[in-house]
Structure formats: structure tokens, C-alpha cells
């Protein structure tokens, strides 16, 4: 085997994540590594907390980056909040709700599933029925932005309902943070986790999380030890909690945290509201182009995520062939369908830095070229102008 330096091509990343990384972030990552207990690094982490609090719209002191990808943020919420025998209502409308169920089971909890069709938002009525039927439930968990389908659920409403029935809430905001509104304090979300590689447009591998006072109390009052040493927040609070001395817990991924600091700074410079609006405007432009071509969205208009656009693969078209041509001829990555949607949909991401006009133009024109070359039944010659018209609105 002749092994040399790995030199990846420059791709345009318009799948379900990772998304295009801001050049400023890659540059930040290449700065000199310093010790994770170096006073300068501790200062950086103080800023990180403030930046994460801004992104999540919370004042909670337990707002921090977990040193592992979004899945570890999910696990942090479940292993700390679920004790053996606890009943947890999990709303599932795609892939990630299924992983929440796995997490509950592995913590010794009892999952109660509230299922909605893939491509639909979580139905608040079904949640309320489950809350009524399970008065001993302690936690409700659901995904705000289901990346597997492109559907978004009404967090504010679902949290309100859960609190009416005395349940704490765990919210998956991996794909929503930085792309669609999240207001942790205003909506009274109890525990939330996200990821770096979706709408923050940072490199993958870190998971921002935030826990409010009620959840911190529950964690302190646990009867059993958290079964994960690494993710046990009782230990991490020693490093991160207010007034805590910076004791060694694990070696922080120093350069990855430079990257996240830069990503959050970019978000703050743009402003949350502006970022949310940019995602929405660009979604409408992509949509105009795709619909002009004759492609159709699988999610109802009011429940669509601007940052994840799931469209049906036209009849008779080989889904994998299209994606491989886009990748090989245009260096453009779009996502395949997952689970029950495998082979049936494409998932086009407009996340973070990937949500910009030139990407939409590339996606629309490359998709049209590939589909028409393959003899797919689409309208040609109209999509790009429909997109431009929507952009100039
Ligand atoms: C991507 C994603 C995850 C998992 O994040 P990883 O960083 O891949 O571990 C969890 N939930 C949702 C909704 C996601 O989109």
C-alpha cells in the first residue's frame, strides 16, 4: 500500500450534514494547540459559554460543548436524566426518535412511543393522549428538526403540554440550532442538545448542550450513579459549573473548540434573527427552482424545515446514480433517503454556510442537467429563472 498525505477535493456539501465549513473556521483550527488548562484556554471557554448561551437563547450556566458528536449530546441528556424504571415518552417521526428509544432502553428506562408518519410533524394531540394515559411518565423527548424527513415540530407547544403533565423535556436541536428559531428559556426547554456540523457550519465532532435548573436538581438528586463516567454531568459540573475550579476531567479537543468558538462568533456577528431569515429565504429560492422543474416536497408546507429539503425521486429514476453523478461531475453532495424513505427521496441541505445563492444555483442547474441527461420526466429551462425570481423578492 502506497500511503501519502490525504488531500480531499473541495466539495459543496448540501446533504444532511456535515455542511460547508466556513473558511474562517478551518483557519481557526490550524492555530497552535495550547494546554486545555492554560489560563488562555480557560478564557476561551468562558467566551464559549457566553456564545452558546446566545445561540440557545438561555442564561443557564450549564450550557457547554460535549467533546463528541451530536449523538453524544443525545446520550448526555438521556444517561443523566433517565434512571432505571423511569417512564419516558418518546415522540418519533423519523430516524432520530428511534435512537432516543434506544437510549431510554439502555438507561433501564421504559419508553412509551408516540408515533407519527415520517415526513409529518409530531402531533401535539397524540402527545397529550399519551401524557393522559401515562400519568407516571417523567420525561418527554422529541426532535425539533427531523433531518431524516425535513419536518419540524412545534417545540413551544410540545414543551408546554409536557409541563402541564409534570414531565421534563429533552429536545434534539442538532439540525435546528442556528437555522430555525430556538428559545430555550422563553420556551422553558429543560434539556437540549445540538451538533456543530449542521447549521453552525463547523467541523463535526462537538455537541453543544444546555440544562436548566430543574434538570440539574434531578441530576444531583439521582438515586443511582450515571452509568457513563465520561458523560456524567455531576463530574463535568466540577469543571463547568459556576465558580468551579478547572479540575482535570478529560483533555478537551482544543483545536476543535477553537473551531466552535469561531463558528459561534460568526453566528453572533450575523445575528440569530438574520441567520434564521437567510435560511428561510434561501429555502424559498431552492423550492422555487425545484418545483419549477416538477419535483415535489414530501413535507406539508407549514411543517417544512428551511435547512433540510426532502423531495421525491421521480418515478423510474435511479436515486444513487443521480447522487453519484452530482458528486463526480459537480463535486456536489446531496443526501439519500433513510429508513422507509431510502431510494424514495433526496435530502437537500441548506445549512449554515451552505445556505447561499451560489449553492442553490449549482444545485438547481446540476440536478437539472443530470436528470435531463438521464431522461427523467422534468421540466427543463425554467428552474434557474424561477430560483432567481424568488431570490430577488
Ligand atoms: C445529525 C443528527 C444527529 C446526530 O449527530 P451526530 O453528530 O451525527 O452524532 C442527531 N439528531 C439529529 C436530528 C441529527 O440531524
GROMACS .gro file of C-alpha atoms and ligand atoms in nm:
model
  408
    1UNK     CA    1   0.000   0.000   0.000
    2UNK     CA    2   0.143   0.335  -0.103
    3UNK     CA    3   0.018   0.577   0.159
    4UNK     CA    4   0.061   0.950   0.110
    5UNK     CA    5  -0.094   1.265   0.255
    6UNK     CA    6  -0.473   1.268   0.223
    7UNK     CA    7  -0.588   1.556   0.006
    8UNK     CA    8  -0.968   1.569  -0.017
    9UNK     CA    9  -1.133   1.758  -0.304
   10UNK     CA   10  -1.333   2.074  -0.237
   11UNK     CA   11  -1.695   1.956  -0.237
   12UNK     CA   12  -2.012   2.155  -0.199
   13UNK     CA   13  -2.190   1.993   0.094
   14UNK     CA   14  -2.567   2.012   0.055
   15UNK     CA   15  -2.667   1.693   0.232
   16UNK     CA   16  -2.792   1.632   0.588
   17UNK     CA   17  -2.455   1.732   0.736
   18UNK     CA   18  -2.171   1.798   0.755
   19UNK     CA   19  -2.239   2.123   0.575
   20UNK     CA   20  -1.988   2.352   0.404
   21UNK     CA   21  -1.745   2.472   0.670
   22UNK     CA   22  -1.667   2.843   0.684
   23UNK     CA   23  -1.303   2.906   0.574
   24UNK     CA   24  -1.255   3.116   0.890
   25UNK     CA   25  -1.326   2.805   1.096
   26UNK     CA   26  -1.068   2.588   0.919
   27UNK     CA   27  -0.818   2.865   0.967
   28UNK     CA   28  -0.902   2.889   1.339
   29UNK     CA   29  -0.844   2.515   1.376
   30UNK     CA   30  -0.491   2.537   1.246
   31UNK     CA   31  -0.379   2.776   1.522
   32UNK     CA   32  -0.125   2.649   1.778
   33UNK     CA   33  -0.250   2.395   2.027
   34UNK     CA   34  -0.222   2.509   2.388
   35UNK     CA   35  -0.288   2.318   2.708
   36UNK     CA   36  -0.654   2.277   2.799
   37UNK     CA   37  -0.585   2.409   3.149
   38UNK     CA   38  -0.382   2.703   3.015
   39UNK     CA   39  -0.537   3.026   3.152
   40UNK     CA   40  -0.583   3.148   2.795
   41UNK     CA   41  -0.780   2.836   2.706
   42UNK     CA   42  -0.992   2.873   3.019
   43UNK     CA   43  -1.067   3.228   2.899
   44UNK     CA   44  -1.171   3.094   2.560
   45UNK     CA   45  -1.409   2.851   2.731
   46UNK     CA   46  -1.569   3.136   2.928
   47UNK     CA   47  -1.641   3.310   2.597
   48UNK     CA   48  -1.766   2.979   2.457
   49UNK     CA   49  -2.024   2.961   2.734
   50UNK     CA   50  -2.149   3.312   2.657
   51UNK     CA   51  -2.164   3.237   2.284
   52UNK     CA   52  -2.352   2.911   2.339
   53UNK     CA   53  -2.595   3.085   2.573
   54UNK     CA   54  -2.662   3.333   2.295
   55UNK     CA   55  -2.712   3.061   2.033
   56UNK     CA   56  -2.953   2.869   2.258
   57UNK     CA   57  -3.110   3.188   2.399
   58UNK     CA   58  -3.058   3.082   2.757
   59UNK     CA   59  -2.897   3.213   3.072
   60UNK     CA   60  -2.834   2.868   3.213
   61UNK     CA   61  -2.478   2.824   3.344
   62UNK     CA   62  -2.483   2.456   3.248
   63UNK     CA   63  -2.452   2.532   2.876
   64UNK     CA   64  -2.145   2.370   2.729
   65UNK     CA   65  -1.985   2.172   2.449
   66UNK     CA   66  -1.967   1.794   2.495
   67UNK     CA   67  -1.643   1.661   2.344
   68UNK     CA   68  -1.808   1.427   2.095
   69UNK     CA   69  -2.066   1.447   1.812
   70UNK     CA   70  -2.441   1.513   1.836
   71UNK     CA   71  -2.515   1.151   1.926
   72UNK     CA   72  -2.311   1.202   2.245
   73UNK     CA   73  -2.516   1.513   2.324
   74UNK     CA   74  -2.826   1.296   2.292
   75UNK     CA   75  -2.670   1.037   2.518
   76UNK     CA   76  -2.565   1.303   2.772
   77UNK     CA   77  -2.930   1.404   2.812
   78UNK     CA   78  -3.060   1.051   2.849
   79UNK     CA   79  -2.794   0.897   3.074
   80UNK     CA   80  -2.814   1.187   3.318
   81UNK     CA   81  -3.190   1.230   3.329
   82UNK     CA   82  -3.324   0.874   3.298
   83UNK     CA   83  -3.289   0.637   3.592
   84UNK     CA   84  -3.380   0.267   3.584
   85UNK     CA   85  -3.757   0.225   3.585
   86UNK     CA   86  -3.831   0.582   3.466
   87UNK     CA   87  -4.104   0.609   3.209
   88UNK     CA   88  -4.011   0.831   2.913
   89UNK     CA   89  -4.248   0.936   2.636
   90UNK     CA   90  -4.060   0.946   2.305
   91UNK     CA   91  -4.222   1.111   2.005
   92UNK     CA   92  -4.096   0.951   1.687
   93UNK     CA   93  -4.147   1.086   1.336
   94UNK     CA   94  -3.822   0.972   1.177
   95UNK     CA   95  -3.483   0.813   1.239
   96UNK     CA   96  -3.371   1.012   1.540
   97UNK     CA   97  -3.674   0.940   1.760
   98UNK     CA   98  -3.580   0.573   1.718
   99UNK     CA   99  -3.238   0.644   1.862
  100UNK     CA  100  -3.398   0.818   2.158
  101UNK     CA  101  -3.592   0.500   2.229
  102UNK     CA  102  -3.266   0.301   2.222
  103UNK     CA  103  -3.115   0.546   2.468
  104UNK     CA  104  -3.409   0.515   2.710
  105UNK     CA  105  -3.387   0.135   2.699
  106UNK     CA  106  -3.012   0.132   2.756
  107UNK     CA  107  -3.061   0.353   3.063
  108UNK     CA  108  -3.306   0.097   3.203
  109UNK     CA  109  -3.599   0.329   3.138
  110UNK     CA  110  -3.937   0.238   2.992
  111UNK     CA  111  -4.006   0.408   2.658
  112UNK     CA  112  -4.363   0.494   2.563
  113UNK     CA  113  -4.372   0.563   2.190
  114UNK     CA  114  -4.586   0.830   2.026
  115UNK     CA  115  -4.554   0.766   1.656
  116UNK     CA  116  -4.621   0.994   1.364
  117UNK     CA  117  -4.574   0.916   0.999
  118UNK     CA  118  -4.231   1.001   0.857
  119UNK     CA  119  -4.250   1.344   0.697
  120UNK     CA  120  -4.510   1.472   0.946
  121UNK     CA  121  -4.456   1.696   1.247
  122UNK     CA  122  -4.509   1.548   1.595
  123UNK     CA  123  -4.883   1.569   1.665
  124UNK     CA  124  -4.945   1.754   1.997
  125UNK     CA  125  -5.279   1.576   2.037
  126UNK     CA  126  -5.112   1.234   2.029
  127UNK     CA  127  -4.861   1.353   2.287
  128UNK     CA  128  -5.140   1.478   2.511
  129UNK     CA  129  -5.321   1.144   2.482
  130UNK     CA  130  -5.001   0.964   2.584
  131UNK     CA  131  -4.946   1.203   2.876
  132UNK     CA  132  -5.301   1.137   2.998
  133UNK     CA  133  -5.261   0.761   2.964
  134UNK     CA  134  -4.922   0.761   3.141
  135UNK     CA  135  -4.952   0.984   3.445
  136UNK     CA  136  -4.635   0.825   3.587
  137UNK     CA  137  -4.420   0.943   3.292
  138UNK     CA  138  -4.129   1.164   3.396
  139UNK     CA  139  -3.977   1.286   3.073
  140UNK     CA  140  -4.089   1.369   2.718
  141UNK     CA  141  -3.832   1.358   2.438
  142UNK     CA  142  -3.865   1.468   2.077
  143UNK     CA  143  -3.674   1.606   1.779
  144UNK     CA  144  -3.728   1.966   1.671
  145UNK     CA  145  -3.583   1.929   1.321
  146UNK     CA  146  -3.609   1.571   1.188
  147UNK     CA  147  -3.316   1.560   0.949
  148UNK     CA  148  -3.428   1.225   0.811
  149UNK     CA  149  -3.750   1.372   0.670
  150UNK     CA  150  -3.725   1.753   0.666
  151UNK     CA  151  -4.017   1.803   0.909
  152UNK     CA  152  -4.015   2.044   1.201
  153UNK     CA  153  -4.220   2.015   1.516
  154UNK     CA  154  -4.366   2.285   1.738
  155UNK     CA  155  -4.126   2.282   2.034
  156UNK     CA  156  -4.302   2.553   2.231
  157UNK     CA  157  -4.634   2.370   2.222
  158UNK     CA  158  -4.488   2.027   2.297
  159UNK     CA  159  -4.290   2.162   2.595
  160UNK     CA  160  -4.598   2.342   2.731
  161UNK     CA  161  -4.802   2.023   2.716
  162UNK     CA  162  -4.529   1.816   2.880
  163UNK     CA  163  -4.503   2.063   3.167
  164UNK     CA  164  -4.879   2.059   3.219
  165UNK     CA  165  -4.839   1.690   3.296
  166UNK     CA  166  -4.530   1.742   3.511
  167UNK     CA  167  -4.276   1.598   3.269
  168UNK     CA  168  -3.929   1.730   3.194
  169UNK     CA  169  -3.837   1.771   2.828
  170UNK     CA  170  -3.539   1.662   2.619
  171UNK     CA  171  -3.520   1.836   2.281
  172UNK     CA  172  -3.300   1.735   1.988
  173UNK     CA  173  -3.186   2.057   1.819
  174UNK     CA  174  -2.896   1.910   1.622
  175UNK     CA  175  -3.021   2.039   1.288
  176UNK     CA  176  -3.217   2.338   1.417
  177UNK     CA  177  -2.953   2.536   1.610
  178UNK     CA  178  -2.857   2.840   1.403
  179UNK     CA  179  -3.106   2.757   1.127
  180UNK     CA  180  -3.453   2.789   1.278
  181UNK     CA  181  -3.576   2.962   1.595
  182UNK     CA  182  -3.496   2.803   1.931
  183UNK     CA  183  -3.559   2.997   2.250
  184UNK     CA  184  -3.456   2.772   2.535
  185UNK     CA  185  -3.552   2.999   2.827
  186UNK     CA  186  -3.863   3.153   2.674
  187UNK     CA  187  -3.997   2.812   2.572
  188UNK     CA  188  -3.879   2.659   2.902
  189UNK     CA  189  -3.692   2.370   2.741
  190UNK     CA  190  -3.536   2.161   3.018
  191UNK     CA  191  -3.253   1.980   2.837
  192UNK     CA  192  -3.137   2.036   2.480
  193UNK     CA  193  -2.852   1.912   2.264
  194UNK     CA  194  -2.718   2.006   1.923
  195UNK     CA  195  -2.426   1.946   1.687
  196UNK     CA  196  -2.161   2.157   1.520
  197UNK     CA  197  -2.175   2.030   1.163
  198UNK     CA  198  -2.525   2.130   1.057
  199UNK     CA  199  -2.640   2.494   1.071
  200UNK     CA  200  -2.334   2.611   1.266
  201UNK     CA  201  -2.121   2.504   0.967
  202UNK     CA  202  -1.839   2.394   1.190
  203UNK     CA  203  -1.636   2.074   1.161
  204UNK     CA  204  -1.811   1.765   1.308
  205UNK     CA  205  -1.731   1.626   1.649
  206UNK     CA  206  -1.867   1.854   1.923
  207UNK     CA  207  -2.213   1.868   2.077
  208UNK     CA  208  -2.343   2.184   2.247
  209UNK     CA  209  -2.586   2.106   2.529
  210UNK     CA  210  -2.781   2.306   2.785
  211UNK     CA  211  -2.958   2.202   3.103
  212UNK     CA  212  -3.188   2.421   3.314
  213UNK     CA  213  -3.213   2.434   3.695
  214UNK     CA  214  -3.482   2.166   3.721
  215UNK     CA  215  -3.275   1.912   3.532
  216UNK     CA  216  -2.961   1.999   3.732
  217UNK     CA  217  -3.156   1.929   4.051
  218UNK     CA  218  -3.275   1.597   3.915
  219UNK     CA  219  -2.919   1.502   3.823
  220UNK     CA  220  -2.787   1.597   4.169
  221UNK     CA  221  -3.070   1.401   4.337
  222UNK     CA  222  -3.025   1.077   4.143
  223UNK     CA  223  -3.056   0.759   4.345
  224UNK     CA  224  -2.823   0.571   4.110
  225UNK     CA  225  -2.490   0.665   3.954
  226UNK     CA  226  -2.494   0.773   3.591
  227UNK     CA  227  -2.371   0.460   3.412
  228UNK     CA  228  -2.140   0.659   3.182
  229UNK     CA  229  -1.835   0.801   3.360
  230UNK     CA  230  -1.745   1.029   3.068
  231UNK     CA  231  -2.090   1.184   3.028
  232UNK     CA  232  -2.180   1.208   3.399
  233UNK     CA  233  -2.266   1.575   3.444
  234UNK     CA  234  -2.210   1.553   3.819
  235UNK     CA  235  -1.841   1.523   3.733
  236UNK     CA  236  -1.843   1.771   3.447
  237UNK     CA  237  -2.015   2.033   3.663
  238UNK     CA  238  -1.690   2.033   3.863
  239UNK     CA  239  -1.522   2.184   3.560
  240UNK     CA  240  -1.801   2.386   3.409
  241UNK     CA  241  -2.034   2.486   3.695
  242UNK     CA  242  -2.043   2.841   3.823
  243UNK     CA  243  -1.740   2.918   4.045
  244UNK     CA  244  -1.596   2.572   3.977
  245UNK     CA  245  -1.223   2.530   3.979
  246UNK     CA  246  -1.097   2.400   3.649
  247UNK     CA  247  -1.014   2.047   3.758
  248UNK     CA  248  -0.899   1.793   3.503
  249UNK     CA  249  -1.186   1.583   3.371
  250UNK     CA  250  -1.072   1.489   3.021
  251UNK     CA  251  -0.840   1.651   2.770
  252UNK     CA  252  -1.054   1.897   2.580
  253UNK     CA  253  -1.030   1.876   2.200
  254UNK     CA  254  -0.852   2.210   2.197
  255UNK     CA  255  -0.842   2.287   1.825
  256UNK     CA  256  -1.195   2.161   1.765
  257UNK     CA  257  -1.304   2.409   2.031
  258UNK     CA  258  -1.121   2.694   1.854
  259UNK     CA  259  -1.337   2.598   1.558
  260UNK     CA  260  -1.662   2.604   1.753
  261UNK     CA  261  -1.571   2.936   1.912
  262UNK     CA  262  -1.521   3.084   1.565
  263UNK     CA  263  -1.846   2.928   1.435
  264UNK     CA  264  -2.046   3.076   1.722
  265UNK     CA  265  -1.876   3.411   1.675
  266UNK     CA  266  -1.979   3.408   1.307
  267UNK     CA  267  -2.337   3.335   1.415
  268UNK     CA  268  -2.328   3.620   1.667
  269UNK     CA  269  -2.187   3.861   1.408
  270UNK     CA  270  -2.464   3.772   1.163
  271UNK     CA  271  -2.727   3.776   1.438
  272UNK     CA  272  -2.964   3.489   1.512
  273UNK     CA  273  -3.268   3.651   1.352
  274UNK     CA  274  -3.073   3.726   1.035
  275UNK     CA  275  -2.945   3.369   1.019
  276UNK     CA  276  -3.297   3.231   1.059
  277UNK     CA  277  -3.423   3.466   0.784
  278UNK     CA  278  -3.138   3.374   0.549
  279UNK     CA  279  -3.221   3.005   0.587
  280UNK     CA  280  -3.587   3.073   0.517
  281UNK     CA  281  -3.525   3.298   0.214
  282UNK     CA  282  -3.282   3.054   0.057
  283UNK     CA  283  -3.519   2.766   0.118
  284UNK     CA  284  -3.788   2.954  -0.078
  285UNK     CA  285  -3.545   3.010  -0.367
  286UNK     CA  286  -3.442   2.644  -0.377
  287UNK     CA  287  -3.804   2.545  -0.356
  288UNK     CA  288  -3.900   2.771  -0.649
  289UNK     CA  289  -3.633   2.608  -0.865
  290UNK     CA  290  -3.714   2.251  -0.766
  291UNK     CA  291  -4.088   2.297  -0.810
  292UNK     CA  292  -4.041   2.466  -1.148
  293UNK     CA  293  -3.850   2.152  -1.250
  294UNK     CA  294  -4.151   1.947  -1.139
  295UNK     CA  295  -4.006   1.798  -0.822
  296UNK     CA  296  -4.230   1.776  -0.515
  297UNK     CA  297  -4.164   1.813  -0.142
  298UNK     CA  298  -4.267   1.529   0.087
  299UNK     CA  299  -4.344   1.752   0.388
  300UNK     CA  300  -4.656   1.973   0.411
  301UNK     CA  301  -4.575   2.340   0.354
  302UNK     CA  302  -4.622   2.458   0.713
  303UNK     CA  303  -4.402   2.188   0.863
  304UNK     CA  304  -4.105   2.221   0.626
  305UNK     CA  305  -3.757   2.282   0.755
  306UNK     CA  306  -3.577   2.551   0.555
  307UNK     CA  307  -3.242   2.383   0.612
  308UNK     CA  308  -3.341   2.032   0.502
  309UNK     CA  309  -3.543   1.992   0.185
  310UNK     CA  310  -3.674   1.643   0.118
  311UNK     CA  311  -3.809   1.592  -0.237
  312UNK     CA  312  -3.941   1.277  -0.402
  313UNK     CA  313  -3.721   1.096  -0.651
  314UNK     CA  314  -3.923   1.095  -0.979
  315UNK     CA  315  -4.063   0.756  -1.087
  316UNK     CA  316  -3.816   0.541  -1.273
  317UNK     CA  317  -3.511   0.748  -1.174
  318UNK     CA  318  -3.215   0.573  -1.011
  319UNK     CA  319  -3.159   0.772  -0.692
  320UNK     CA  320  -2.800   0.653  -0.633
  321UNK     CA  321  -2.696   0.718  -0.993
  322UNK     CA  322  -2.811   1.079  -0.969
  323UNK     CA  323  -2.622   1.137  -0.645
  324UNK     CA  324  -2.307   0.979  -0.776
  325UNK     CA  325  -2.316   1.191  -1.094
  326UNK     CA  326  -2.366   1.507  -0.890
  327UNK     CA  327  -2.068   1.413  -0.675
  328UNK     CA  328  -1.837   1.308  -0.956
  329UNK     CA  329  -1.923   1.568  -1.218
  330UNK     CA  330  -2.005   1.866  -0.997
  331UNK     CA  331  -1.840   1.791  -0.660
  332UNK     CA  332  -2.187   1.837  -0.514
  333UNK     CA  333  -2.311   1.620  -0.229
  334UNK     CA  334  -2.683   1.582  -0.159
  335UNK     CA  335  -2.833   1.330   0.084
  336UNK     CA  336  -3.010   0.999   0.026
  337UNK     CA  337  -3.329   0.888   0.200
  338UNK     CA  338  -3.301   0.693   0.525
  339UNK     CA  339  -3.508   0.403   0.658
  340UNK     CA  340  -3.852   0.385   0.499
  341UNK     CA  341  -3.756   0.674   0.268
  342UNK     CA  342  -3.441   0.505   0.128
  343UNK     CA  343  -3.438   0.530  -0.252
  344UNK     CA  344  -3.752   0.746  -0.245
  345UNK     CA  345  -3.625   1.093  -0.155
  346UNK     CA  346  -3.329   1.323  -0.186
  347UNK     CA  347  -3.243   1.537   0.111
  348UNK     CA  348  -3.101   1.870   0.008
  349UNK     CA  349  -2.942   2.064   0.291
  350UNK     CA  350  -2.917   2.440   0.305
  351UNK     CA  351  -2.737   2.454   0.636
  352UNK     CA  352  -2.527   2.738   0.768
  353UNK     CA  353  -2.257   2.843   0.523
  354UNK     CA  354  -2.409   2.608   0.262
  355UNK     CA  355  -2.725   2.821   0.264
  356UNK     CA  356  -2.624   3.075  -0.001
  357UNK     CA  357  -2.723   3.177  -0.351
  358UNK     CA  358  -2.434   3.022  -0.543
  359UNK     CA  359  -2.502   2.683  -0.384
  360UNK     CA  360  -2.866   2.693  -0.479
  361UNK     CA  361  -2.772   2.786  -0.835
  362UNK     CA  362  -2.523   2.499  -0.855
  363UNK     CA  363  -2.772   2.251  -0.709
  364UNK     CA  364  -3.060   2.352  -0.936
  365UNK     CA  365  -2.858   2.361  -1.257
  366UNK     CA  366  -2.655   2.045  -1.186
  367UNK     CA  367  -2.965   1.849  -1.083
  368UNK     CA  368  -3.147   1.963  -1.396
  369UNK     CA  369  -2.853   1.868  -1.619
  370UNK     CA  370  -2.815   1.523  -1.464
  371UNK     CA  371  -3.187   1.445  -1.459
  372UNK     CA  372  -3.249   1.555  -1.815
  373UNK     CA  373  -2.942   1.363  -1.933
  374UNK     CA  374  -3.087   1.052  -1.769
  375UNK     CA  375  -3.421   1.106  -1.945
  376UNK     CA  376  -3.614   1.187  -1.626
  377UNK     CA  377  -3.960   1.344  -1.667
  378UNK     CA  378  -3.877   1.701  -1.557
  379UNK     CA  379  -3.935   2.049  -1.697
  380UNK     CA  380  -3.613   2.192  -1.837
  381UNK     CA  381  -3.505   2.553  -1.891
  382UNK     CA  382  -3.728   2.710  -1.626
  383UNK     CA  383  -3.582   2.623  -1.285
  384UNK     CA  384  -3.291   2.868  -1.275
  385UNK     CA  385  -3.503   3.169  -1.362
  386UNK     CA  386  -3.769   3.065  -1.109
  387UNK     CA  387  -3.495   3.048  -0.848
  388UNK     CA  388  -3.356   3.392  -0.940
  389UNK     CA  389  -3.701   3.541  -0.926
  390UNK     CA  390  -3.757   3.404  -0.576
  391UNK     CA  391  -3.416   3.527  -0.464
  392UNK     CA  392  -3.479   3.882  -0.581
  393UNK     CA  393  -3.808   3.901  -0.391
  394LIG     C1  394  -2.712   1.458   1.272
  394LIG     C2  395  -2.816   1.438   1.376
  394LIG     C3  396  -2.789   1.371   1.497
  394LIG     C4  397  -2.659   1.303   1.525
  394LIG     O1  398  -2.549   1.386   1.525
  394LIG     P1  399  -2.403   1.326   1.501
  394LIG     O2  400  -2.315   1.445   1.510
  394LIG     O3  401  -2.407   1.262   1.367
  394LIG     O4  402  -2.376   1.227   1.608
  394LIG     C5  403  -2.890   1.364   1.591
  394LIG     N1  404  -3.012   1.417   1.570
  394LIG     C6  405  -3.041   1.479   1.455
  394LIG     C7  406  -3.178   1.538   1.435
  394LIG     C8  407  -2.945   1.492   1.355
  394LIG     O5  408  -2.975   1.554   1.240
   0.00000   0.00000   0.00000
